[in-house]
Amino acid sequence: MKRIQLLDKQFALSIPASDIKKALWEMAEKMNKELKDQNPLMICILNGSFMFSADLMKLIDFPCEISFVKLASYEGMGSTGKVKQLIGLNEEIEGRTVVLLEDIVDTGVTIENLMNQLDSQKPKDVKVATLLFKPEACKKNVKLDYVGLEIPNDFIVGYGLDYDGYGRNLPDIYTVID
């Protein structure tokens, strides 16, 4: 099994790039059917979702816009439980369908926080597309409309996900082992 080292931690391959691509195709196929006539605003949640959002957008075949917000809730290997907004949304969303593009939903705190913020701007609908979902870790009742892969409650890196800023560039996803 392929292993890598990032800073002081060892990681083992857990999701190869081919499985990620398959999940993206399946998500895009569903979105292409359900959102084709809605002209949605896709919102990439930085930093972790940049690779997922870019690859997913290449598979979308309906008119849409994309924008970016930057939120932070992690330090090291754990969630702080608090969400800091570092870069906000500039687009008008009243009456529009909005799709949040998230790399991973674990506790659900970030998605719930952002959905509450957006709700006050009166969108027509807010949907959530996440590449990865950790059902065991989820503490919030958030509706996920598009889920690529369900995974165990392990700390992972790669494909946009990081450990203290490292590992985002990896095409595969790795699980911490030491």
Tab-separated table of N, CA, C and O in Angstrom, residues 40 51 118 147:
chain	number	residue	atom	x	y	z
A	40	PRO	N	-28.045	27.812	-11.669
A	40	PRO	CA	-27.635	27.983	-10.272
A	40	PRO	C	-26.318	28.741	-10.115
A	40	PRO	O	-25.524	28.835	-11.049
A	51	MET	N	-10.090	21.748	-5.703
A	51	MET	CA	-9.884	20.685	-6.704
A	51	MET	C	-11.212	20.029	-7.075
A	51	MET	O	-11.508	19.806	-8.252
A	118	LEU	N	-26.774	32.152	4.408
A	118	LEU	CA	-27.391	32.340	3.094
A	118	LEU	C	-28.907	32.488	3.188
A	118	LEU	O	-29.516	33.219	2.406
A	147	VAL	N	-23.804	13.487	-2.816
A	147	VAL	CA	-22.689	12.954	-2.028
A	147	VAL	C	-21.883	12.024	-2.917
A	147	VAL	O	-22.428	11.072	-3.494
